[in-house]
Tab-separated table of C-alpha atoms and ligand atoms in Angstrom:
chain	number	residue	atom	x	y	z
A	19	UNK	CA	85.634	77.466	102.012
A	20	UNK	CA	83.662	79.477	99.498
A	21	UNK	CA	84.332	82.973	98.293
A	22	UNK	CA	82.170	85.773	97.134
A	23	UNK	CA	82.755	86.456	93.470
A	24	UNK	CA	81.570	90.058	93.452
A	25	UNK	CA	85.143	91.146	94.012
A	26	UNK	CA	86.163	90.520	90.432
A	27	UNK	CA	86.697	87.452	88.370
A	28	UNK	CA	90.064	86.617	89.933
A	29	UNK	CA	88.281	86.252	93.300
A	30	UNK	CA	90.717	88.741	94.815
A	31	UNK	CA	90.010	92.322	95.709
A	32	UNK	CA	92.457	95.118	96.324
A	33	UNK	CA	92.379	98.690	97.491
A	34	UNK	CA	95.039	101.380	97.354
A	35	UNK	CA	95.900	104.637	99.047
A	36	UNK	CA	98.537	107.289	98.397
A	37	UNK	CA	99.556	110.137	100.675
A	38	UNK	CA	101.985	113.030	100.319
A	39	UNK	CA	103.468	112.354	103.782
A	40	UNK	CA	104.557	115.018	106.281
A	41	UNK	CA	107.635	116.495	104.615
A	42	UNK	CA	107.487	116.497	100.814
A	43	UNK	CA	105.961	119.301	98.751
A	44	UNK	CA	104.390	117.026	96.139
A	45	UNK	CA	103.262	113.438	95.764
A	46	UNK	CA	105.302	111.636	93.092
A	47	UNK	CA	103.712	108.225	93.724
A	48	UNK	CA	100.884	106.712	91.681
A	49	UNK	CA	98.896	103.483	91.770
A	50	UNK	CA	96.089	101.642	90.006
A	51	UNK	CA	93.648	98.973	91.172
A	52	UNK	CA	92.200	96.775	88.401
A	53	UNK	CA	90.231	94.240	90.424
A	54	UNK	CA	88.298	93.007	87.401
A	55	UNK	CA	91.551	92.065	85.624
A	56	UNK	CA	93.370	90.765	88.695
A	57	UNK	CA	96.053	93.450	88.284
A	58	UNK	CA	97.430	95.994	90.764
A	59	UNK	CA	100.145	98.600	90.126
A	60	UNK	CA	102.344	100.942	92.199
A	61	UNK	CA	104.916	103.477	90.914
A	62	UNK	CA	107.258	105.942	92.641
A	63	UNK	CA	108.491	108.720	90.354
A	64	UNK	CA	111.721	110.677	90.508
A	65	UNK	CA	113.421	113.549	88.808
A	66	UNK	CA	113.227	117.322	88.825
A	67	UNK	CA	110.399	119.479	90.088
A	68	UNK	CA	107.669	118.168	87.846
A	69	UNK	CA	109.204	115.010	86.441
A	70	UNK	CA	108.562	112.572	89.262
A	71	UNK	CA	104.810	112.794	89.416
A	72	UNK	CA	104.615	112.909	85.607
A	73	UNK	CA	106.728	109.757	85.274
A	74	UNK	CA	104.790	107.660	87.791
A	75	UNK	CA	101.429	108.693	86.327
A	76	UNK	CA	102.611	108.042	82.744
A	77	UNK	CA	103.891	104.623	83.815
A	78	UNK	CA	100.699	103.553	85.554
A	79	UNK	CA	98.523	104.776	82.657
A	80	UNK	CA	100.712	103.007	80.071
A	81	UNK	CA	100.591	99.737	82.032
A	82	UNK	CA	96.803	99.942	82.397
A	83	UNK	CA	96.341	100.644	78.661
A	84	UNK	CA	98.695	97.843	77.617
A	85	UNK	CA	97.138	95.248	79.916
A	86	UNK	CA	93.599	96.208	78.910
A	87	UNK	CA	94.588	95.530	75.276
A	88	UNK	CA	96.463	92.300	76.101
A	89	UNK	CA	95.355	88.642	76.319
A	90	UNK	CA	95.190	89.165	80.109
A	91	UNK	CA	91.994	91.166	79.607
A	92	UNK	CA	90.470	88.248	77.681
A	93	UNK	CA	91.541	85.558	80.134
A	94	UNK	CA	90.058	87.592	83.001
A	95	UNK	CA	86.556	86.841	81.687
A	96	UNK	CA	84.603	83.758	82.810
A	97	UNK	CA	85.026	80.445	80.989
A	98	UNK	CA	88.248	81.491	79.269
A	99	UNK	CA	91.362	79.546	80.133
A	100	UNK	CA	93.897	81.291	82.332
A	101	UNK	CA	96.871	82.842	80.524
A	102	UNK	CA	99.747	80.431	80.020
A	103	UNK	CA	103.005	81.527	81.668
A	104	UNK	CA	104.538	82.669	78.373
A	105	UNK	CA	101.567	84.877	77.498
A	106	UNK	CA	101.499	86.336	80.979
A	107	UNK	CA	105.202	87.107	80.975
A	108	UNK	CA	104.996	88.686	77.532
A	109	UNK	CA	102.046	90.888	78.549
A	110	UNK	CA	103.881	92.132	81.633
A	111	UNK	CA	107.083	92.749	79.664
A	112	UNK	CA	105.113	94.701	77.063
A	113	UNK	CA	103.415	96.746	79.778
A	114	UNK	CA	106.764	97.717	81.334
A	115	UNK	CA	108.243	98.426	77.887
A	116	UNK	CA	105.276	100.683	77.029
A	117	UNK	CA	105.743	102.598	80.286
A	118	UNK	CA	109.469	102.913	79.592
A	119	UNK	CA	109.016	104.159	76.031
A	120	UNK	CA	106.346	106.683	76.999
A	121	UNK	CA	108.440	108.227	79.781
A	122	UNK	CA	111.701	108.175	77.816
A	123	UNK	CA	109.973	109.848	74.865
A	124	UNK	CA	108.328	112.561	76.991
A	125	UNK	CA	111.567	113.216	78.883
A	126	UNK	CA	113.330	113.825	75.561
A	127	UNK	CA	110.596	116.163	74.359
A	128	UNK	CA	110.332	118.508	77.357
A	129	UNK	CA	113.388	120.045	78.951
A	130	UNK	CA	111.876	120.309	82.447
A	131	UNK	CA	111.100	116.565	82.389
A	132	UNK	CA	114.594	115.453	81.299
A	133	UNK	CA	115.918	112.540	83.328
A	134	UNK	CA	112.588	111.638	84.921
A	135	UNK	CA	111.935	108.024	85.747
A	136	UNK	CA	109.952	105.810	88.050
A	137	UNK	CA	109.846	102.544	89.900
A	138	UNK	CA	107.131	100.122	88.908
A	139	UNK	CA	105.683	97.053	90.560
A	140	UNK	CA	102.835	95.093	88.983
A	141	UNK	CA	100.990	92.190	90.642
A	142	UNK	CA	98.864	89.810	88.585
A	143	UNK	CA	96.735	87.089	90.171
A	144	UNK	CA	95.147	84.345	88.120
A	145	UNK	CA	91.745	83.225	89.256
A	146	UNK	CA	90.868	80.133	91.226
A	147	UNK	CA	90.944	77.197	91.662
A	148	UNK	CA	94.747	77.358	91.732
A	149	UNK	CA	95.744	80.998	91.780
A	150	UNK	CA	99.253	82.060	90.844
A	151	UNK	CA	100.768	85.418	91.683
A	152	UNK	CA	103.111	86.925	89.118
A	153	UNK	CA	105.070	90.061	89.886
A	154	UNK	CA	106.989	92.315	87.503
A	155	UNK	CA	109.104	95.063	88.991
A	156	UNK	CA	111.779	97.663	88.373
A	157	UNK	CA	113.286	99.788	91.151
A	158	UNK	CA	112.728	99.729	94.905
A	159	UNK	CA	108.956	99.666	95.228
A	160	UNK	CA	108.136	96.301	96.741
A	161	UNK	CA	105.701	93.408	96.761
A	162	UNK	CA	105.171	91.400	99.950
A	163	UNK	CA	103.179	88.299	100.755
A	164	UNK	CA	101.634	88.052	104.227
A	165	UNK	CA	100.869	84.442	105.146
A	166	UNK	CA	100.118	83.069	108.621
A	167	UNK	CA	101.621	86.097	110.377
A	168	UNK	CA	104.813	85.968	108.293
A	169	UNK	CA	105.753	88.817	105.961
A	170	UNK	CA	107.865	87.802	102.954
A	171	UNK	CA	109.384	90.301	100.540
A	172	UNK	CA	108.836	88.921	97.031
A	173	UNK	CA	110.882	91.528	95.147
A	174	UNK	CA	114.572	92.422	95.343
A	175	UNK	CA	115.229	96.164	95.301
A	176	UNK	CA	117.045	97.500	92.260
A	177	UNK	CA	119.002	99.907	94.440
A	178	UNK	CA	122.702	100.626	94.246
A	179	UNK	CA	123.267	99.726	97.920
A	180	UNK	CA	121.408	96.440	97.502
A	181	UNK	CA	123.651	95.464	94.595
A	182	UNK	CA	126.617	96.175	96.910
A	183	UNK	CA	124.982	94.171	99.710
A	184	UNK	CA	124.318	91.181	97.432
A	185	UNK	CA	127.959	91.253	96.344
A	186	UNK	CA	129.004	91.189	100.016
A	187	UNK	CA	130.523	94.680	99.826
A	188	UNK	CA	128.182	96.180	102.424
A	189	UNK	CA	126.090	94.999	105.398
A	190	UNK	CA	122.321	95.605	105.609
A	191	UNK	CA	122.919	98.135	108.397
A	192	UNK	CA	125.502	99.989	106.294
A	193	UNK	CA	123.149	99.954	103.300
A	194	UNK	CA	120.377	101.600	105.347
A	195	UNK	CA	122.627	104.532	106.334
A	196	UNK	CA	124.591	104.929	103.104
A	197	UNK	CA	124.364	108.312	101.291
A	198	UNK	CA	123.440	106.447	98.093
A	199	UNK	CA	120.633	104.476	99.809
A	200	UNK	CA	117.972	106.111	97.603
A	201	UNK	CA	119.841	105.663	94.298
A	202	UNK	CA	118.252	103.122	91.962
A	203	UNK	CA	120.313	100.728	89.873
A	204	UNK	CA	117.353	100.237	87.518
A	205	UNK	CA	114.448	102.588	86.744
A	206	UNK	CA	111.662	102.888	84.184
A	207	UNK	CA	112.048	105.681	81.628
A	208	UNK	CA	115.645	106.765	82.151
A	209	UNK	CA	117.106	104.601	79.355
A	210	UNK	CA	115.819	103.454	75.951
A	211	UNK	CA	115.190	99.943	77.314
A	212	UNK	CA	114.665	98.404	80.731
A	213	UNK	CA	114.426	94.792	81.845
A	214	UNK	CA	111.918	94.055	84.615
A	215	UNK	CA	112.357	91.153	87.012
A	216	UNK	CA	109.364	88.825	86.619
A	217	UNK	CA	108.650	85.958	89.024
A	218	UNK	CA	105.669	83.740	89.878
A	219	UNK	CA	104.600	82.439	93.289
A	220	UNK	CA	102.107	79.892	94.553
A	221	UNK	CA	99.168	81.349	96.432
A	222	UNK	CA	97.139	80.206	99.441
A	223	UNK	CA	93.559	81.436	99.760
A	224	UNK	CA	94.426	83.162	103.040
A	225	UNK	CA	97.356	85.092	101.554
A	226	UNK	CA	97.426	88.868	101.552
A	227	UNK	CA	99.550	90.832	99.076
A	228	UNK	CA	101.020	94.253	99.776
A	229	UNK	CA	102.531	96.565	97.159
A	230	UNK	CA	104.222	99.693	98.482
A	231	UNK	CA	106.649	102.507	97.813
A	232	UNK	CA	109.721	103.076	99.966
A	233	UNK	CA	107.829	105.788	101.853
A	234	UNK	CA	106.281	102.910	103.796
A	235	UNK	CA	109.324	100.695	104.285
A	236	UNK	CA	111.679	103.544	105.274
A	237	UNK	CA	109.307	104.487	108.100
A	238	UNK	CA	108.121	101.063	109.306
A	239	UNK	CA	109.964	97.880	110.237
A	240	UNK	CA	108.611	94.513	109.104
A	241	UNK	CA	107.264	93.898	112.627
A	242	UNK	CA	105.226	97.111	112.463
A	243	UNK	CA	103.696	96.030	109.149
A	244	UNK	CA	102.960	92.548	110.508
A	245	UNK	CA	101.211	93.947	113.575
A	246	UNK	CA	98.885	95.945	111.301
A	247	UNK	CA	98.216	93.204	108.728
A	248	UNK	CA	97.473	90.480	111.288
A	249	UNK	CA	94.195	92.188	112.218
A	250	UNK	CA	91.648	90.959	109.654
A	251	UNK	CA	90.139	94.065	108.101
A	252	UNK	CA	89.082	95.074	104.600
A	253	UNK	CA	91.962	96.171	102.318
A	254	UNK	CA	90.983	99.853	102.387
A	255	UNK	CA	91.146	99.896	106.210
A	256	UNK	CA	94.554	98.206	106.196
A	257	UNK	CA	95.815	100.759	103.639
A	258	UNK	CA	94.647	103.661	105.803
A	259	UNK	CA	96.272	102.172	108.916
A	260	UNK	CA	99.591	101.565	107.130
A	261	UNK	CA	99.704	105.124	105.742
A	262	UNK	CA	98.777	106.597	109.117
A	263	UNK	CA	101.528	104.581	110.819
A	264	UNK	CA	104.146	105.783	108.291
A	265	UNK	CA	103.048	109.386	108.854
A	266	UNK	CA	103.155	108.979	112.631
A	267	UNK	CA	106.777	107.844	112.304
A	268	UNK	CA	107.642	111.029	110.456
A	269	UNK	CA	106.148	110.615	106.975
A	270	UNK	CA	109.483	111.585	105.416
A	271	UNK	CA	108.415	110.540	101.925
A	272	UNK	CA	105.263	110.042	99.896
A	273	UNK	CA	103.686	106.758	100.902
A	274	UNK	CA	101.599	104.477	98.709
A	275	UNK	CA	100.143	101.079	99.520
A	276	UNK	CA	97.959	98.569	97.730
A	277	UNK	CA	96.539	95.643	99.719
A	278	UNK	CA	95.010	92.629	97.937
A	279	UNK	CA	93.099	89.861	99.704
A	280	UNK	CA	90.483	87.234	98.959
A	281	UNK	CA	87.292	88.322	100.697
A	282	UNK	CA	86.074	85.814	103.294
A	283	UNK	CA	82.387	84.896	103.307
A	284	UNK	CA	80.122	86.792	105.647
A	285	UNK	CA	79.321	84.819	108.799
B	4	CA	CA1	109.686	107.341	97.438
């Protein structure tokens, strides 16, 4: 199987879409698609009237700037060796730290932004022949892998109820209904330092990756997402269908999705 390389040096191409939803007065989500670097980012801001959308935008911009100045930008060019795992991990940690510092600093400078923060999920894919997916995340925005009709969540939510659930103090059903279900146990920008979870995964050429905010996963069950992703369509079409489905179910929150696939050759 051959692939078209026009999509970017990693061989993978992503598209993203964000929507205010049907209920909220502003969109506090943000995303970035860096196909040429093999990097995709989603953030879901929180705090105050203005803070949420400021925090998510600051986070995404800081991650983009940091990665563009990192060894990942060099190793994304042809004939340069892929980043070793240590370099990759360090670049992602620095990107999250830069986002954290920027938001924490701004929140301390402007009273109306005090306490703002954001989730952050970053996907990096190394190029062929043996691609590796590495994901850094903080908060409850998620990364999924869709492989042979199976949807696998690759991130564990940093949410208070999920910490309870992991400790056996609460069932999944109780966690979904709990008044604290939206409270994060870890966020970017609310404290001087934050530790992201970083993990790497093997990749099949047919894999599809989905990054999303909770505006998608609160409205749709896994089966709904599977039924949309199993129809082979370009990433931008899948994004539009996912957002539309979340809105049809009520659109109770802002919804943001990024879909990354390896383009198949034209017949
Ligand atoms: Ca949200």
